[in-house]
mmCIF file of C-alpha atoms in Angstrom:
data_model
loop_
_atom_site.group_PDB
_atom_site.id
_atom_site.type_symbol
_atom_site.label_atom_id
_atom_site.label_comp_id
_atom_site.label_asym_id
_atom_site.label_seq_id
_atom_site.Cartn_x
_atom_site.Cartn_y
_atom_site.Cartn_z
ATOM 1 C CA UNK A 105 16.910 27.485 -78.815
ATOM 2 C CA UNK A 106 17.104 24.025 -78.733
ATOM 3 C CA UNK A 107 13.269 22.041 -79.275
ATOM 4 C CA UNK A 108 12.050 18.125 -79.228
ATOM 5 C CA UNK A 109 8.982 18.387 -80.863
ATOM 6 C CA UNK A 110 6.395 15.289 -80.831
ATOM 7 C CA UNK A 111 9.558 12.721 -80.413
ATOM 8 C CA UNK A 112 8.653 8.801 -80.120
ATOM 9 C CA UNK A 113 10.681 5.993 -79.260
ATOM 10 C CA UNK A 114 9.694 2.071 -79.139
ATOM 11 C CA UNK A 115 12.036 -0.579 -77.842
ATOM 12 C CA UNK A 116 10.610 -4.088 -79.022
ATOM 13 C CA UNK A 117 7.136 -3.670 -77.656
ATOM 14 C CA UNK A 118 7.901 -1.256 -75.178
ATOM 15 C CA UNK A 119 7.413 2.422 -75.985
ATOM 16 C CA UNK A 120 10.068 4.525 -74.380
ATOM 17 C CA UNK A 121 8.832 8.063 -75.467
ATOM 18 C CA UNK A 122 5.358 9.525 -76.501
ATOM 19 C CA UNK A 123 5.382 12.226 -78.536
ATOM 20 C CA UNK A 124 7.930 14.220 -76.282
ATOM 21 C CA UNK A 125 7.874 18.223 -76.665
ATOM 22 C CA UNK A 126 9.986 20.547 -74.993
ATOM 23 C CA UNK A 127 11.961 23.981 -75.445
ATOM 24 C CA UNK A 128 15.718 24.781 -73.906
ATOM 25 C CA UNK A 129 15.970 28.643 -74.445
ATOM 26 C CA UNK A 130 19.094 30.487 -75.230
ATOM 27 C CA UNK A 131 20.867 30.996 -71.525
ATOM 28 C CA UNK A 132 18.561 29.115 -69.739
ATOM 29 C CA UNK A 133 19.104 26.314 -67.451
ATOM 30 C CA UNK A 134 16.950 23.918 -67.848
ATOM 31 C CA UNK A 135 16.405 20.546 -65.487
ATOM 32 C CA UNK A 136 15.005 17.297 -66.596
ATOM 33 C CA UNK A 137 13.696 15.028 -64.209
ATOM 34 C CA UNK A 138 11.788 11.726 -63.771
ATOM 35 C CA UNK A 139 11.622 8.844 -61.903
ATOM 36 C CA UNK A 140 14.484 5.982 -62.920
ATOM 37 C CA UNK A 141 13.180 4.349 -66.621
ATOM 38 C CA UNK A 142 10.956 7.671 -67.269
ATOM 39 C CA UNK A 143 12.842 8.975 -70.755
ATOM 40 C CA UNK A 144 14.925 11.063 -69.710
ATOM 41 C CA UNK A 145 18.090 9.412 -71.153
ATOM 42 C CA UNK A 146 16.534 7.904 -73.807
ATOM 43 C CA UNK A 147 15.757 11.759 -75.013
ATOM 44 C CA UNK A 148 18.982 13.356 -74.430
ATOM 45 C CA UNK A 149 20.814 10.578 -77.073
ATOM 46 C CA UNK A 150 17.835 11.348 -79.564
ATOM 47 C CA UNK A 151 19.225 14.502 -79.084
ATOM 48 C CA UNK A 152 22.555 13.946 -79.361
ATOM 49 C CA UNK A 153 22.114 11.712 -82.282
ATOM 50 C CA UNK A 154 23.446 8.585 -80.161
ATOM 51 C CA UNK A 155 19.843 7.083 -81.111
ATOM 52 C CA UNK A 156 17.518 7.786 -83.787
ATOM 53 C CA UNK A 157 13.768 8.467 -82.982
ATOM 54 C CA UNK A 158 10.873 6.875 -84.689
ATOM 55 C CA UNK A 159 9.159 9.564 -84.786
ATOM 56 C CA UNK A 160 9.560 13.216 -84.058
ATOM 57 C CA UNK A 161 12.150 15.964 -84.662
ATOM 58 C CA UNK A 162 15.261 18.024 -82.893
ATOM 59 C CA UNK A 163 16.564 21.747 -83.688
ATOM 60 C CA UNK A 164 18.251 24.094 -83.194
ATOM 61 C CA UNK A 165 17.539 27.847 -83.557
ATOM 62 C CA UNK A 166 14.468 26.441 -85.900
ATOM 63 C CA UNK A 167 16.424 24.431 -88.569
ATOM 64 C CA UNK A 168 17.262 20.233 -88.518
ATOM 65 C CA UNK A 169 20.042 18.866 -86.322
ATOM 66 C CA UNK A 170 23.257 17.853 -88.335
ATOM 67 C CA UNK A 171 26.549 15.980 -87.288
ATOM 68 C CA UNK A 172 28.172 19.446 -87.629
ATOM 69 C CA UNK A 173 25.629 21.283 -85.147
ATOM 70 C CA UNK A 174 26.038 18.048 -82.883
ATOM 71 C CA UNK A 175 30.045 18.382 -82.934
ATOM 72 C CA UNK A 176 28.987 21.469 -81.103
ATOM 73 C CA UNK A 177 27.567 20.085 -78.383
ATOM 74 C CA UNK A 178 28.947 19.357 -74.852
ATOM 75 C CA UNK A 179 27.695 15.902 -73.807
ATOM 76 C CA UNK A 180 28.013 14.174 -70.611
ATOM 77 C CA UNK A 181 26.413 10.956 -70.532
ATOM 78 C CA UNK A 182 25.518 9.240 -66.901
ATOM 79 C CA UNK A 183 28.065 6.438 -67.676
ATOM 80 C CA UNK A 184 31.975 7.387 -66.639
ATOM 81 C CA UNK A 185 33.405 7.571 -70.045
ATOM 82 C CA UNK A 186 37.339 8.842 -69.772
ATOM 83 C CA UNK A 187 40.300 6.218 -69.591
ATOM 84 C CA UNK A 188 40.846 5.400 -66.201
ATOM 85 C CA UNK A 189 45.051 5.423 -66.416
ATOM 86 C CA UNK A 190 45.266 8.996 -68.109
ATOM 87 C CA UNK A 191 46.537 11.638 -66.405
ATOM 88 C CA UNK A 192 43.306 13.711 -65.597
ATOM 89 C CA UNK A 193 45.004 17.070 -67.888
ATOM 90 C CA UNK A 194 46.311 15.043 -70.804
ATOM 91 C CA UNK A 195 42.827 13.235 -71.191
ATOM 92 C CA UNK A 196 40.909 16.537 -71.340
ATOM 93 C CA UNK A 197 43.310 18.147 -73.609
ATOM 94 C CA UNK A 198 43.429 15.117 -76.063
ATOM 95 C CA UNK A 199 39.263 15.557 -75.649
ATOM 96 C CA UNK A 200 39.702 19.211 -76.516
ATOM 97 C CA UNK A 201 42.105 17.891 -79.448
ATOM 98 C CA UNK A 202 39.564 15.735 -81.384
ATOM 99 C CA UNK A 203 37.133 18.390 -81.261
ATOM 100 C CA UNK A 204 39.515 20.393 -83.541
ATOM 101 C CA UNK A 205 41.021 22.805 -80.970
ATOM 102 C CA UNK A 206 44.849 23.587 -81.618
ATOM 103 C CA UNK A 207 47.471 22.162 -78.455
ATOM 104 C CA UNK A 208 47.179 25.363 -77.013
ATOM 105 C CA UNK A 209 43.616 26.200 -77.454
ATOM 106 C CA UNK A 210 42.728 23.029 -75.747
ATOM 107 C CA UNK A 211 45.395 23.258 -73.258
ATOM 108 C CA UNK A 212 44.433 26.653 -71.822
ATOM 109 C CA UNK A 213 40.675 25.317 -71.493
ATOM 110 C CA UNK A 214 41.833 22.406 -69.872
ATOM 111 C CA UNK A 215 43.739 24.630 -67.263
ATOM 112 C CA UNK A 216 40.431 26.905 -66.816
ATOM 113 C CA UNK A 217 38.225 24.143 -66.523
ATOM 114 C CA UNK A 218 40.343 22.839 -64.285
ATOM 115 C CA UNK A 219 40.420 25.747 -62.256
ATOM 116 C CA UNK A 220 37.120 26.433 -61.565
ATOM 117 C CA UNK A 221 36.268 22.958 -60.531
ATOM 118 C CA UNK A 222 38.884 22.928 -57.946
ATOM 119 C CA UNK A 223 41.300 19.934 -60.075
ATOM 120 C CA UNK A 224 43.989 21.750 -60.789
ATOM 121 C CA UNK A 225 46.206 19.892 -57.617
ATOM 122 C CA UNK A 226 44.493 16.513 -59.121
ATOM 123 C CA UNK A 227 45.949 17.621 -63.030
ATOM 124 C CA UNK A 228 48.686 14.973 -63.063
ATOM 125 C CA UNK A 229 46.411 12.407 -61.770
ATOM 126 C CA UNK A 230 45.035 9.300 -63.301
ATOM 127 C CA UNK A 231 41.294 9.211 -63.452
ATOM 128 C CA UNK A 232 41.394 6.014 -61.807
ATOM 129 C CA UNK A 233 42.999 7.802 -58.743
ATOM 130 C CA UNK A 234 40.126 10.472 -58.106
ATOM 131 C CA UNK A 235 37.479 9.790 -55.813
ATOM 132 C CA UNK A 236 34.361 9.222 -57.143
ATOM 133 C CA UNK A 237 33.556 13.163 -57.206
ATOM 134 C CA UNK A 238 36.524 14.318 -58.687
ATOM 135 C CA UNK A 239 35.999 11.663 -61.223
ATOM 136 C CA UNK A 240 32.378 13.690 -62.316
ATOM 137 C CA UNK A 241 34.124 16.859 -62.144
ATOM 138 C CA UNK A 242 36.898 15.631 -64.609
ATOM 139 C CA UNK A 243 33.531 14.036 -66.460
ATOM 140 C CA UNK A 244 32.217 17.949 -66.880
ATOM 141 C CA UNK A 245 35.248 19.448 -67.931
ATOM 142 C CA UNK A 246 35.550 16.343 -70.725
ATOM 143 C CA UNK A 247 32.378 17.882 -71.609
ATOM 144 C CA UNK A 248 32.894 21.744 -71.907
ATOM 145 C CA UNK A 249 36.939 21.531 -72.694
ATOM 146 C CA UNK A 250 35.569 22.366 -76.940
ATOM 147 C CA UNK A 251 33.432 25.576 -75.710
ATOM 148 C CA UNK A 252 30.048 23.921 -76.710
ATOM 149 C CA UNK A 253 27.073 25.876 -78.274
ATOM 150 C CA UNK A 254 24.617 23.714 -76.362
ATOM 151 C CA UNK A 255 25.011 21.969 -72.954
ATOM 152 C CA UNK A 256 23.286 18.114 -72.675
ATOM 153 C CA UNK A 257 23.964 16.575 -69.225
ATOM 154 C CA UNK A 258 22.881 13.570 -67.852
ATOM 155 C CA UNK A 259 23.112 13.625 -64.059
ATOM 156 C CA UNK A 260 26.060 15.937 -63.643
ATOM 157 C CA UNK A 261 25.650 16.072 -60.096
ATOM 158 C CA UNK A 262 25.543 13.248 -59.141
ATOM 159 C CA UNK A 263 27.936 12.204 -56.053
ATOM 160 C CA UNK A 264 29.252 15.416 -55.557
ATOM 161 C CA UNK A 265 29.053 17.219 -52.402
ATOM 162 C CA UNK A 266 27.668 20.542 -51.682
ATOM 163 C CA UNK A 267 31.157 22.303 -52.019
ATOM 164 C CA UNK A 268 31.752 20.406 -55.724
ATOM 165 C CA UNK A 269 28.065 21.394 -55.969
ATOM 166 C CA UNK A 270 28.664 24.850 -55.795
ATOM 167 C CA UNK A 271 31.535 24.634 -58.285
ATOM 168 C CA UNK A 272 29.613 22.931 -60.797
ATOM 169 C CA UNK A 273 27.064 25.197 -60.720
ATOM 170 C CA UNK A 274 29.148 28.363 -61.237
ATOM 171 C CA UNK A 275 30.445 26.938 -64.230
ATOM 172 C CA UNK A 276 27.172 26.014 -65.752
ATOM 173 C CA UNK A 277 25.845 29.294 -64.819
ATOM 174 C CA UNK A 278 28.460 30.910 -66.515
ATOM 175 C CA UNK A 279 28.108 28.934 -70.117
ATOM 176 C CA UNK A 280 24.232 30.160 -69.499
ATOM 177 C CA UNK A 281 25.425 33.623 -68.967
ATOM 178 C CA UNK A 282 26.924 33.273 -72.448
ATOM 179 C CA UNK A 283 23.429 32.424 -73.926
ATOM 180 C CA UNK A 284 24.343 28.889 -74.000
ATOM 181 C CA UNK A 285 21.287 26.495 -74.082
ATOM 182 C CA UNK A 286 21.392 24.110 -70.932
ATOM 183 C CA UNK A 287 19.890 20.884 -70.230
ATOM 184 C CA UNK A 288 20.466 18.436 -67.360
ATOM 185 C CA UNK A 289 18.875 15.419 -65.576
ATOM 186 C CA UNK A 290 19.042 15.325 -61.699
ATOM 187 C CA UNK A 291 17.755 13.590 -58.980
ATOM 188 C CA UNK A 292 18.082 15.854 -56.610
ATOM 189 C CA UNK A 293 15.433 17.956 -56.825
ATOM 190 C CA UNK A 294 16.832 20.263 -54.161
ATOM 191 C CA UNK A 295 19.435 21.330 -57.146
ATOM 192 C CA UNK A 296 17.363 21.566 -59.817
ATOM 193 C CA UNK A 297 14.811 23.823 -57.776
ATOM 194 C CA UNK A 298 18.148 25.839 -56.805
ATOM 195 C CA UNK A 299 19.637 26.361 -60.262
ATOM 196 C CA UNK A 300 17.021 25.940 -62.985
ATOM 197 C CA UNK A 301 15.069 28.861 -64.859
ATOM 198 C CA UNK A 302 13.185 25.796 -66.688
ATOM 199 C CA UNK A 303 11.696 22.230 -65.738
ATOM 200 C CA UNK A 304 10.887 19.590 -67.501
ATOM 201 C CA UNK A 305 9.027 16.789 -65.584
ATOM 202 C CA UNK A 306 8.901 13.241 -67.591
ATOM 203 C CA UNK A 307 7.242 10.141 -66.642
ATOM 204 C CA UNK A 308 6.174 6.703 -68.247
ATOM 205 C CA UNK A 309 7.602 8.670 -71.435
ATOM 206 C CA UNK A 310 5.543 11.323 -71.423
ATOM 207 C CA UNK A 311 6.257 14.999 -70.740
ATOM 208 C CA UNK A 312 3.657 15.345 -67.809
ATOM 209 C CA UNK A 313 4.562 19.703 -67.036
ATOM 210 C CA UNK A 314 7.590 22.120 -68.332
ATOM 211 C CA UNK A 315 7.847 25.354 -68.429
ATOM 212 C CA UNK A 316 9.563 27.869 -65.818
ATOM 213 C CA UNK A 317 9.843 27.721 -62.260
ATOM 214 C CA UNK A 318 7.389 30.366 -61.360
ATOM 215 C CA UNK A 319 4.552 29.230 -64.440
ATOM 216 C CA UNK A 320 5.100 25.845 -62.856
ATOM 217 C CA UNK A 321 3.958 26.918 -58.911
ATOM 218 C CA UNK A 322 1.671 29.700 -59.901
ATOM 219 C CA UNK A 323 0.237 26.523 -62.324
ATOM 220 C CA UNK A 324 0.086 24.152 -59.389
ATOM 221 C CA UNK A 325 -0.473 26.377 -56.337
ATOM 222 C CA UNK A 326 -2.848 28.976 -57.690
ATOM 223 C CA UNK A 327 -5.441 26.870 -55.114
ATOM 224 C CA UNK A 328 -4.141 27.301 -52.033
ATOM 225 C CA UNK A 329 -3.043 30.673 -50.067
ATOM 226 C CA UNK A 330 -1.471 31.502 -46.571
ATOM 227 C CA UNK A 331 -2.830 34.082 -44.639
ATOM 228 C CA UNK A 332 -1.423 35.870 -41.173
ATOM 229 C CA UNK A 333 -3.801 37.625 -39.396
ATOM 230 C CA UNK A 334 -3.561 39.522 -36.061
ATOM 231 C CA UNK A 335 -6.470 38.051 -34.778
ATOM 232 C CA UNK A 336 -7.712 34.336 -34.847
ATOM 233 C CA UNK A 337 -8.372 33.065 -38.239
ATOM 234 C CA UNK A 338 -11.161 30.459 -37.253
ATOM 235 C CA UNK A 339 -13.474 32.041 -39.165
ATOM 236 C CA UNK A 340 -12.068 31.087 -42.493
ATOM 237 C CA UNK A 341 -13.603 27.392 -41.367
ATOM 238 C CA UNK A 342 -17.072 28.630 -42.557
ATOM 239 C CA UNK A 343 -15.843 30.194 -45.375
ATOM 240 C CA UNK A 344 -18.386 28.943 -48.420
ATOM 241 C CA UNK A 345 -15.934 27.278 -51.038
ATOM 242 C CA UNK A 346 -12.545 27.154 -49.011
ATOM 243 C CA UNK A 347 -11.214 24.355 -47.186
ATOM 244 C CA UNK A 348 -8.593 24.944 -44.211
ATOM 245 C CA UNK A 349 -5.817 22.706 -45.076
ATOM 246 C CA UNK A 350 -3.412 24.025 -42.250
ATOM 247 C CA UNK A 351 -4.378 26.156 -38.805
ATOM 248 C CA UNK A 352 -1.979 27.619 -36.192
ATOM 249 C CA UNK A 353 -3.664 30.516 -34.543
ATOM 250 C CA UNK A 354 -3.441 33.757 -36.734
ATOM 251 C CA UNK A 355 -1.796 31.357 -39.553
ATOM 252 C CA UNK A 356 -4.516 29.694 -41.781
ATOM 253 C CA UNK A 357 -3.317 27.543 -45.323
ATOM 254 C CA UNK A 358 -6.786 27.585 -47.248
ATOM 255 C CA UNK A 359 -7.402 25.774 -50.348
ATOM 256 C CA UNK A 360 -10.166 26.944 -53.037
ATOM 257 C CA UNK A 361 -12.953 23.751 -53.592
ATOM 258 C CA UNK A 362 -13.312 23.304 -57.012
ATOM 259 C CA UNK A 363 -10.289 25.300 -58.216
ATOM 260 C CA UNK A 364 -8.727 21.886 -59.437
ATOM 261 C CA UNK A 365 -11.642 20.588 -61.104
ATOM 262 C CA UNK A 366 -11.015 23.556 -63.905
ATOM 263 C CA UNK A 367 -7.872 24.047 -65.664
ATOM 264 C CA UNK A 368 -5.264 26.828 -66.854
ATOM 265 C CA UNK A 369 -6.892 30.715 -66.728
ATOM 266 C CA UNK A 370 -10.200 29.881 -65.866
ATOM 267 C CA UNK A 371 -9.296 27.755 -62.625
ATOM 268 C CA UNK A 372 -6.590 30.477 -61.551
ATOM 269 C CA UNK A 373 -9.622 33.130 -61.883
ATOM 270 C CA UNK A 374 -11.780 30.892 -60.118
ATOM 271 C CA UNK A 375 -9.087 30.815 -57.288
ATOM 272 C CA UNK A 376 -8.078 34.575 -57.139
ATOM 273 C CA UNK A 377 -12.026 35.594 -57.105
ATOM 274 C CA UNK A 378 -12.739 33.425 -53.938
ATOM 275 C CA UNK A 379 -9.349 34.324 -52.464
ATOM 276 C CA UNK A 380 -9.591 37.997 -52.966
ATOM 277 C CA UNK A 381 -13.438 37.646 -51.093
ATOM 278 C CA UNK A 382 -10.941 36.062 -48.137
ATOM 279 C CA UNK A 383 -8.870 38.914 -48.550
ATOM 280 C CA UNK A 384 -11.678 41.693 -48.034
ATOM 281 C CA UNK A 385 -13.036 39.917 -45.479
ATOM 282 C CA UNK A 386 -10.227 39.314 -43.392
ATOM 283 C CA UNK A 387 -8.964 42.646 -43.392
ATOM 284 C CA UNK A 388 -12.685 43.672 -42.352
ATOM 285 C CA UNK A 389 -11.846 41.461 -38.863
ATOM 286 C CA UNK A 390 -8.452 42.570 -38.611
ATOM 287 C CA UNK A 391 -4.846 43.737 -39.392
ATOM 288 C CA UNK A 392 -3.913 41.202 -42.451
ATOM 289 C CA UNK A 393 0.393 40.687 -41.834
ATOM 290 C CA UNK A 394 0.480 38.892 -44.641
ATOM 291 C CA UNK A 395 -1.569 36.992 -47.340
ATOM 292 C CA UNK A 396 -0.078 35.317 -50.981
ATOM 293 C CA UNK A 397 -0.666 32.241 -53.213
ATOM 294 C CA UNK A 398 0.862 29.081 -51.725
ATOM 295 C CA UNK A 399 4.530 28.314 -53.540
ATOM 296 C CA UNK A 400 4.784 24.641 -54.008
ATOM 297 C CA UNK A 401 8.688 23.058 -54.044
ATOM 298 C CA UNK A 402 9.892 21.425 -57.064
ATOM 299 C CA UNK A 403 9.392 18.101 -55.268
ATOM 300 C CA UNK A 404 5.863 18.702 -54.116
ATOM 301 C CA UNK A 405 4.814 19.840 -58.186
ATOM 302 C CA UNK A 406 6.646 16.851 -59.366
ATOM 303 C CA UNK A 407 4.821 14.627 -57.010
ATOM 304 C CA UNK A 408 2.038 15.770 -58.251
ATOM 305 C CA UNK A 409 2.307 15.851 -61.653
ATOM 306 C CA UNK A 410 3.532 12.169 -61.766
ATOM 307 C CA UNK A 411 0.891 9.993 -59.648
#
């Protein structure tokens, strides 16, 4: 398990990071996000060792970060980084080379990696020559050509489309399968919401939610339910301590008063006592076709979480 525990970072008079904590479990993909200037890769070179912290620590499996655990890593930094008149094969297995790995080691990587990005036609390729897509793709493979123990990636989808998407993401998956520790920055919250078993949500410096995807909407949407009903669900309008926040008929989106004024267990008990008093009396009126805790997107918690 890779943890940043209480990690601080000033530029000048500016402070970059405030006591930053988060966890990346073994096999678990994790996704960092935040709005452009929020930390995120300002963190993941603390990590990496590309920048020292002022205050803070990083480790791994409970014990200090050293150059040798770092060597370890796979790091792809938002920046294109490979030599744009190398042949896209050669480059990766020279990568592979100063990591260590023997000519053939490397070069049978190199050929996998390839592979399962869909490069192999572009092997003989400069870098120079690849669209801006293939380019990233060549970017990840740099990254994973040494096997890495831990994955750090800063925006490794970016400009890809939803085929090179796909690809990408079966090969991440797979070094999670392995129990490898993953940890990338995206944009696109779409993907992360896809992909991730973890989130991380960072803004102004500050670590403003993490934890998994479901502790994150039952966290956020443990307010508001959805009921179906087979008859009209008007009534729920004078409903003591519910608001209607959405009303179609038989469909009703309710929202608990008060639920958000609490926090943690005592405002999801809160919630669940009114909502079960909904429940009872809405299958007194009627057949109930369905009835659950609202499930916000990825995009809708990290709205929240960031105004």
């Amino acid at each position: 398990m890779l943890e940043v525990a209480n990690v601080s970072r000033s530029f000048g008079g500016r402070r970059a990071l405030d006591d930053v904590s988060f966890t990346v479990g073994d096999g678990r993909m994790t996704g960092f996000v935040g709005g452009n200037g929020a930390g995120k890769t300002t963190t993941m070179r603390i990590i990496l060792g590309v920048l020292s912290s002022d205050a803070g620590s990083v480790s791994l499996d409970g014990r200090a970060l050293t150059p040798a655990d770092r060597a370890l890593f796979g790091y792809m930094p938002e920046e294109r980084g490979l030599y744009p008149k190398m042949k896209v094969a050669e480059q990766i297995v020279y990568l592979g080379r100063l990591h260590g790995m023997s000519r053939a080691a490397a070069s049978s990587n190199t050929e996998r990696l390839l592979q399962s990005l869909s490069l192999t036609e572009r092997a003989d390729d400069t870098v120079e020559s690849l669209s801006l897509g293939n380019q990233q793709r060549a970017q990840i493979a740099a990254a994973l050509v040494h096997d890495p123990e831990v994955l750090v990636l800063d925006e490794p989808f970016s400009g890809l489309d939803p085929i090179a998407v796909e690809s990408v993401q079966g090969v991440l998956t797979e070094y999670a399968s392995r129990g490898v520790p993953v940890l990338f920055s995206s944009h696109q919250l779409d993907i992360v919401e896809r992909i991730c078993d973890d989130l991380v949500v960072i803004a102004g410096g500050s670590i403003r939610a993490s934890g998994s995807k479901t502790e994150l909407q039952a966290e956020h949407g443990g307010s508001r339910y959805e009921i179906e009903l087979s008859v009209d669900a008007g009534w729920l309008r004078d409903v003591d301590g519910v608001t209607v926040v959405d009303f179609d008929g038989g469909y009703a989106l309710f929202e608990v008063n008060g639920a958000a004024a609490t926090s943690g267990a005592e405002a999801a008990a809160d919630a669940d006592a009114v909502a079960q008093g909904v429940l009872a009396e809405a299958l007194r009126r009627g057949h109930v076709r369905r009835f659950a805790p609202e499930h916000l997107s990825l995009t809708q918690i990290f709205k929240e979480v960031v105004r």
